[in-house]
PDB file of C-alpha atoms in Angstrom:
ATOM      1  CA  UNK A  41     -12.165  12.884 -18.892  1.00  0.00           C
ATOM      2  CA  UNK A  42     -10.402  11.698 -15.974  1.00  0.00           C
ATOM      3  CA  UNK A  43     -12.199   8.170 -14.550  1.00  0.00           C
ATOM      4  CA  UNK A  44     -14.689   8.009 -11.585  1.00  0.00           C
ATOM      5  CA  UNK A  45     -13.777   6.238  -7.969  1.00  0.00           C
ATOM      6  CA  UNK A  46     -15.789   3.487  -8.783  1.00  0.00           C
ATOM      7  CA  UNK A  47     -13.595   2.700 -12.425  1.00  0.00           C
ATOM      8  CA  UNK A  48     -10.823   3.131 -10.263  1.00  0.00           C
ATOM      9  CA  UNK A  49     -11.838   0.117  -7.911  1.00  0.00           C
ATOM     10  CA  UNK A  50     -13.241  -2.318 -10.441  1.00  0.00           C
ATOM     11  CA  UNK A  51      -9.625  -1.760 -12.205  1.00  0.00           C
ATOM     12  CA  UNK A  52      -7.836  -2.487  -9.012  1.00  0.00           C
ATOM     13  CA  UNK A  53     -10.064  -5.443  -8.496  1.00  0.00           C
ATOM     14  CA  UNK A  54      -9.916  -6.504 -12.433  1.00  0.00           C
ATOM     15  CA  UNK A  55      -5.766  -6.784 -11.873  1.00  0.00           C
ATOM     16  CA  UNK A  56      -6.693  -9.100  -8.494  1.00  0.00           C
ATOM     17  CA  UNK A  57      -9.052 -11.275 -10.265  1.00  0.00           C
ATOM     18  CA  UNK A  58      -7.020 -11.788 -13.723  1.00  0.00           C
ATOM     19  CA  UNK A  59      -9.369  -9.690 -15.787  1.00  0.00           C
ATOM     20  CA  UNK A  60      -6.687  -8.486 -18.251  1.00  0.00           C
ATOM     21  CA  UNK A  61      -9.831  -7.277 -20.614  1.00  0.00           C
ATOM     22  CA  UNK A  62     -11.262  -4.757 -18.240  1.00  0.00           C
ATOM     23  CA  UNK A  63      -7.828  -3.563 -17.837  1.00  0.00           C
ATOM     24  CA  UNK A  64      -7.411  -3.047 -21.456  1.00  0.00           C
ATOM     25  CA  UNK A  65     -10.653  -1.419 -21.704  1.00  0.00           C
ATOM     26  CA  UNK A  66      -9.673   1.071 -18.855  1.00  0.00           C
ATOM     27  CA  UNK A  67      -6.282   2.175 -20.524  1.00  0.00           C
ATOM     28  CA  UNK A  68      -7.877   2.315 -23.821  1.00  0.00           C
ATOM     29  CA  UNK A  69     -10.399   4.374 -21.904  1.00  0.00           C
ATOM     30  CA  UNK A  70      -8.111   6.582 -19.777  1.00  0.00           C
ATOM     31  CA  UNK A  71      -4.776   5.830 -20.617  1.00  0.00           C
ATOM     32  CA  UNK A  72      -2.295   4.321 -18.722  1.00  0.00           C
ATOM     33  CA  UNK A  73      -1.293   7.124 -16.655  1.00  0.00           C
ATOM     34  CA  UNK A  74      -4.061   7.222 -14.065  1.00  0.00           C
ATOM     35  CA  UNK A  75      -2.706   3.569 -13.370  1.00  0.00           C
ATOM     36  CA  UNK A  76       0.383   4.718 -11.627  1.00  0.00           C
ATOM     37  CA  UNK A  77      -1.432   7.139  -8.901  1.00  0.00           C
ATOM     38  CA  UNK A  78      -4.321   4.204  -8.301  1.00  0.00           C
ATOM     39  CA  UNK A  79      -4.565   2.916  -4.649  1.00  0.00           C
ATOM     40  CA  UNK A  80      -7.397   1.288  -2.283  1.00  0.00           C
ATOM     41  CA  UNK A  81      -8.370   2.189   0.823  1.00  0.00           C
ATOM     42  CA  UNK A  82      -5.244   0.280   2.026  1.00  0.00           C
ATOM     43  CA  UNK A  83      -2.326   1.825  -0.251  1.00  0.00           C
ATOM     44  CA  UNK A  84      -2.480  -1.321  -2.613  1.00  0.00           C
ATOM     45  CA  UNK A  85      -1.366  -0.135  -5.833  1.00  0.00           C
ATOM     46  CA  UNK A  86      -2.664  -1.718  -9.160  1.00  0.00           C
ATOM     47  CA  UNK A  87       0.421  -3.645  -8.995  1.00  0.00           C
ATOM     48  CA  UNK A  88      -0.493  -5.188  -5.224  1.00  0.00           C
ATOM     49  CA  UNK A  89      -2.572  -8.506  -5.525  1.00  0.00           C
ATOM     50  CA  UNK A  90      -2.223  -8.854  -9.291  1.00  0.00           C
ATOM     51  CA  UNK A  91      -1.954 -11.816 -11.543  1.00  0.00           C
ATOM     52  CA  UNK A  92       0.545 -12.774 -13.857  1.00  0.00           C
ATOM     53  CA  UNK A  93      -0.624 -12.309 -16.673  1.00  0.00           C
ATOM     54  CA  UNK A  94      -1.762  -8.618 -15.373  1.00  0.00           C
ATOM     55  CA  UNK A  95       1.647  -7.753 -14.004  1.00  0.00           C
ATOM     56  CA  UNK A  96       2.949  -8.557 -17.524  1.00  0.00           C
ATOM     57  CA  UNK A  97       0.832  -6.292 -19.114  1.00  0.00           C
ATOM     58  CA  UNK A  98       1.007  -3.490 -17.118  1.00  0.00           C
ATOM     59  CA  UNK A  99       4.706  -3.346 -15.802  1.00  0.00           C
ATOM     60  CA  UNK A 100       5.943  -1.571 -19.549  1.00  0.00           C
ATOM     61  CA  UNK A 101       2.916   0.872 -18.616  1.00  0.00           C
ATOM     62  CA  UNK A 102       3.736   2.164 -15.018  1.00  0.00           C
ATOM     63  CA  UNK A 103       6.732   3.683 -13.672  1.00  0.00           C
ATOM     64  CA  UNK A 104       8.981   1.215 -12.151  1.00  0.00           C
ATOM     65  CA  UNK A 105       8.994   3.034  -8.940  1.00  0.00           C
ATOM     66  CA  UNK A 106       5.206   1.206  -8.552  1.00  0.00           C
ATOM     67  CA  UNK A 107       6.959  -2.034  -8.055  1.00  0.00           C
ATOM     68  CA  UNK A 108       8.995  -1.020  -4.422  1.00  0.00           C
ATOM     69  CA  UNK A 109       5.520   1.383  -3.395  1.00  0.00           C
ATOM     70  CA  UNK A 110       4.307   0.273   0.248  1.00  0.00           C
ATOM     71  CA  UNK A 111       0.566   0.366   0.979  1.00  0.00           C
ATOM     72  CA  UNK A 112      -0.185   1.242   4.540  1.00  0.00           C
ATOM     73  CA  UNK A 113       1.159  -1.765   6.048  1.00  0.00           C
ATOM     74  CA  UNK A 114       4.629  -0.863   4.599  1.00  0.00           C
ATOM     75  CA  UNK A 115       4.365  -4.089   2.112  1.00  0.00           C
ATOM     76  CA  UNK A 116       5.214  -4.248  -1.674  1.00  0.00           C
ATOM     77  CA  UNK A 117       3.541  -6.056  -4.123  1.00  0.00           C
ATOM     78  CA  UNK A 118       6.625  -8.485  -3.509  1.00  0.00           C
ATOM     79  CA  UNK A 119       5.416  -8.906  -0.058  1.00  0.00           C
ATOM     80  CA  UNK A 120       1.890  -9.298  -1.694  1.00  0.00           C
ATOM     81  CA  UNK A 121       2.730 -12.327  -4.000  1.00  0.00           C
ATOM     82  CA  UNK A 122       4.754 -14.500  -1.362  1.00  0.00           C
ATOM     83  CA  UNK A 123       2.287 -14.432   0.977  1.00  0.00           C
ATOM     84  CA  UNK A 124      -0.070 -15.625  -1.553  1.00  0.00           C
ATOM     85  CA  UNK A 125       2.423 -18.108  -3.107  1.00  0.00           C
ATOM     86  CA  UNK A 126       2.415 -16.270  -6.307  1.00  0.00           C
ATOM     87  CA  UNK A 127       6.029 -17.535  -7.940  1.00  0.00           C
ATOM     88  CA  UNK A 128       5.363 -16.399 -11.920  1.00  0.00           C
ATOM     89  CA  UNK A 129       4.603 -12.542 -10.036  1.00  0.00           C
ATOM     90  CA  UNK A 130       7.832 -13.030  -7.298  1.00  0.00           C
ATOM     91  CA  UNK A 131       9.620 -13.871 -10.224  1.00  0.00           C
ATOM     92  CA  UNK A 132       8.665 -11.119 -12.806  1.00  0.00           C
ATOM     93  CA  UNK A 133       8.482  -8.492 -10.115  1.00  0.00           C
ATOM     94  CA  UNK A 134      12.239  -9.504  -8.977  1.00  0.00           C
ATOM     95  CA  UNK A 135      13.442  -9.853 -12.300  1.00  0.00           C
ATOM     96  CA  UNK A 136      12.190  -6.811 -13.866  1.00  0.00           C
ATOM     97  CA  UNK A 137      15.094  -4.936 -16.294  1.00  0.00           C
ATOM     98  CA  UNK A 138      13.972  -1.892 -14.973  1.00  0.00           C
ATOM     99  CA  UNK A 139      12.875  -2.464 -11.392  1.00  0.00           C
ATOM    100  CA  UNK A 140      14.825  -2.555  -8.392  1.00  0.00           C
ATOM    101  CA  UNK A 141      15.723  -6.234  -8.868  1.00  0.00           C
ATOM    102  CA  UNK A 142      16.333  -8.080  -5.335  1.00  0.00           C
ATOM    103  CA  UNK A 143      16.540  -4.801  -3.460  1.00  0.00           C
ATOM    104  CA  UNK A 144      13.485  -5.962  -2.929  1.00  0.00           C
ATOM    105  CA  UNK A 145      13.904  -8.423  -1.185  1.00  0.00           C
ATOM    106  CA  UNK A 146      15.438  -6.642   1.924  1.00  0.00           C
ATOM    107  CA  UNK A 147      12.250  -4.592   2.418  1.00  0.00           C
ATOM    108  CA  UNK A 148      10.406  -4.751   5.583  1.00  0.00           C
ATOM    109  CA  UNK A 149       7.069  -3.797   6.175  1.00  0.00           C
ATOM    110  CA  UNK A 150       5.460  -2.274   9.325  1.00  0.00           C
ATOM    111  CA  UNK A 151       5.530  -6.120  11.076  1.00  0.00           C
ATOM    112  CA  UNK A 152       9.193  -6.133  10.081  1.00  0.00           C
ATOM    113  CA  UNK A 153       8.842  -8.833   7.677  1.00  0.00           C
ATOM    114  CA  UNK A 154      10.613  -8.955   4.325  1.00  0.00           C
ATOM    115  CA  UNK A 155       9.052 -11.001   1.191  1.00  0.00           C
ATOM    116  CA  UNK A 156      11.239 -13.790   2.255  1.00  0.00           C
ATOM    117  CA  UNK A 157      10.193 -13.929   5.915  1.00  0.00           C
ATOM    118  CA  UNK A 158       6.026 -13.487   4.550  1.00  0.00           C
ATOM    119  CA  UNK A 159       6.995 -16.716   2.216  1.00  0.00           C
ATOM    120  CA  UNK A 160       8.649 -18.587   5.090  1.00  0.00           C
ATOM    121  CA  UNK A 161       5.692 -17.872   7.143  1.00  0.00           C
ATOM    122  CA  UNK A 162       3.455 -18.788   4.653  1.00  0.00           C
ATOM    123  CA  UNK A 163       5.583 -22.242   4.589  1.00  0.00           C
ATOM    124  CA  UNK A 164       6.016 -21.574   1.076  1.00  0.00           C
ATOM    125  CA  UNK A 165       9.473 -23.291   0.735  1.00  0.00           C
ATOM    126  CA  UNK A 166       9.398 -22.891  -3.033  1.00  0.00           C
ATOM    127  CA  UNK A 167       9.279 -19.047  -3.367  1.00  0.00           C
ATOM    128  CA  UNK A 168      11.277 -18.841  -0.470  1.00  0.00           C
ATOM    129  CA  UNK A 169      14.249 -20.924  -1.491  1.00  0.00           C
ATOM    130  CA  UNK A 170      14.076 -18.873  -4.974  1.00  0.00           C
ATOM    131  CA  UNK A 171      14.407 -15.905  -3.182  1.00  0.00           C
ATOM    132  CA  UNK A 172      17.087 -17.088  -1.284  1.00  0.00           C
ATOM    133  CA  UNK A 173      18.657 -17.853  -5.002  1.00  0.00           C
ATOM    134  CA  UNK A 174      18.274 -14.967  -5.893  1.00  0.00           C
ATOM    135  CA  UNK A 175      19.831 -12.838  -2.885  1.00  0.00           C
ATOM    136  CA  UNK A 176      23.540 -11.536  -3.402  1.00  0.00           C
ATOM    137  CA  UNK A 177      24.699 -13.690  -0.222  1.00  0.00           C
ATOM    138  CA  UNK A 178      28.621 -13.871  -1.518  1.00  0.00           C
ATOM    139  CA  UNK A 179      31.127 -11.951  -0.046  1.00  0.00           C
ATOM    140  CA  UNK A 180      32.088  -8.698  -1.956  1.00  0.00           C
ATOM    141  CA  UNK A 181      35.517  -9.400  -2.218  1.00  0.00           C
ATOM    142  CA  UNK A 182      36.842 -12.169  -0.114  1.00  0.00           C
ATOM    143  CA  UNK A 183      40.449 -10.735   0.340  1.00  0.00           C
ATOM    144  CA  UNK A 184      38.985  -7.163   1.692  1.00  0.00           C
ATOM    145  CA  UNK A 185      37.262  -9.989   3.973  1.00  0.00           C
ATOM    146  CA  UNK A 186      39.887 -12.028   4.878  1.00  0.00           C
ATOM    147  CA  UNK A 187      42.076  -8.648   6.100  1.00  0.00           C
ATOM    148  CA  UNK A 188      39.408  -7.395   8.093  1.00  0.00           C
ATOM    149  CA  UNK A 189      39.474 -10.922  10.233  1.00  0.00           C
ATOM    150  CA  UNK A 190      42.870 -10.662  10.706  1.00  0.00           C
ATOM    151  CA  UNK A 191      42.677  -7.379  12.023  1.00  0.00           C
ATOM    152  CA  UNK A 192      40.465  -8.864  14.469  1.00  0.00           C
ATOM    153  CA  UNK A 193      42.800 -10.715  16.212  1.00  0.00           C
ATOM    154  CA  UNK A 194      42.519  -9.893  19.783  1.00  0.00           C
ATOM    155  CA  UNK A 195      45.577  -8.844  21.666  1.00  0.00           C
ATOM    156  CA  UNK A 196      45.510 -12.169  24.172  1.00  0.00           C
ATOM    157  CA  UNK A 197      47.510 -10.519  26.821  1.00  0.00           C
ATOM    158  CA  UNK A 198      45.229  -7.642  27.423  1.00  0.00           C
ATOM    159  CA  UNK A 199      42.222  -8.040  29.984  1.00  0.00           C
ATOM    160  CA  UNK A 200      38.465  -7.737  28.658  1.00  0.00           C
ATOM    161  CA  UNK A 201      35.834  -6.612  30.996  1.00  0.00           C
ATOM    162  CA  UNK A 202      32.550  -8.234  30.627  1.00  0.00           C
ATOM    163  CA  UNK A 203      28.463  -6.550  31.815  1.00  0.00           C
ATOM    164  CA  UNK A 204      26.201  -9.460  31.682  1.00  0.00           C
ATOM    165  CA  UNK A 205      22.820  -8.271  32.382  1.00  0.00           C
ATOM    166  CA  UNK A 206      20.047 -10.876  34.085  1.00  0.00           C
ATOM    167  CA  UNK A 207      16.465 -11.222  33.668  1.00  0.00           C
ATOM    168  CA  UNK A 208      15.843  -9.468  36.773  1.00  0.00           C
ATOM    169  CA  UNK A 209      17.777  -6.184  35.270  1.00  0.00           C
ATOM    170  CA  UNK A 210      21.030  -6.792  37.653  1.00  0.00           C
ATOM    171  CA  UNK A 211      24.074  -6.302  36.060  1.00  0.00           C
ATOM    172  CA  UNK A 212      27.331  -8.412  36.737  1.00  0.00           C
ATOM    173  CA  UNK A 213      30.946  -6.963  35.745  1.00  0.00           C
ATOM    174  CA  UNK A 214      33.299  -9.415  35.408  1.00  0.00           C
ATOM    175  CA  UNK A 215      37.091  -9.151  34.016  1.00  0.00           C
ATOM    176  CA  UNK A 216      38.763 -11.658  32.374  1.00  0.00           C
ATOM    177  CA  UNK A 217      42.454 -11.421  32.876  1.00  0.00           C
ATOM    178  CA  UNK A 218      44.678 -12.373  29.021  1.00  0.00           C
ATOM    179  CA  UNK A 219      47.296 -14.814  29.276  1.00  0.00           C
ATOM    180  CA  UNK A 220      50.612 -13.323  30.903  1.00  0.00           C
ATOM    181  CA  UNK A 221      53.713 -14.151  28.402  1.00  0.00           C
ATOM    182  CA  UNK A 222      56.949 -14.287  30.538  1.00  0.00           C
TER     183      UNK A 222
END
């Protein structure tokens, strides 16, 4: 017997409200397989809006796909939880062993926000500066690094022509002439 729309909603809205025992009633119910395909009127997966303890509960039950899925506004649950200052849910959802771990991070939904930029915008410094922490910001391998910079270096000598573009859309070409060595 496969559950009705309106178990379906109350399930959604049992994971948003912390009502871990009308979750448990709806697995013991159903399973736990109708809680991977579940989603509002808005995309929100059961994993979108929910509580702590919740998310602990059901991330060993759905796939951990769930945890990068996008509702219609292109946001994740990640997005979900630092907008609502939600560290214990940042945390587990960016720490999960078998989640995408801080490729999360870097998503962007439709507004072209990331989790980070909804947390800075919610001047939430604390889950922001964690998920600054928690973002791979080092340098791959410095000496690959440093050798690309050198092999920057501009020849000097040469000329470099130059388009600067105003406000008023007129464009200006300028060259700049490289030091002559003698």
């Amino acid at each position: 017997m496969a559950p009705s729309a309106a178990e379906n909603d109350d399930v959604l809205l049992a994971g948003r409200y912390g009502e871990l025992d009308d979750i448990l009633g709806y697995v013991e119910k159903y399973g736990s397989e109708p809680l991977s395909t579940l989603r509002d009127e808005n995309e929100n997966t059961i994993l979108h809006m929910c509580l702590i303890d919740v998310l602990e509960y059901l991330l060993p039950l759905v796939p951990s796909s769930l945890l990068a899925a996008q509702n219609s506004a292109k946001s994740t649950p990640l997005h979900w939880a630092a907008l609502n200052k939600h560290l214990l849910v940042v945390q587990k959802l960016v720490e999960y062993p078998n989640g995408p771990g801080i490729d999360l991070i870097d998503i962007k939904n439709t507004a072209g926000h990331t989790p980070l930029g909804e947390a800075e915008l919610a001047e939430w410094d604390e889950g922001a500066t964690w998920l600054v922490k928690m973002m791979n910001l080092e340098a791959e391998d410095p000496e690959k690094e440093k050798e690309v910079a050198e092999d920057e270096v501009t020849d000097m000598s040469q000329d470099i022509e130059v388009e600067i573009q105003d406000a008023d859309g007129q464009v200006a070409k300028m060259t700049i002439g490289g030091a002559k060595s003698s």
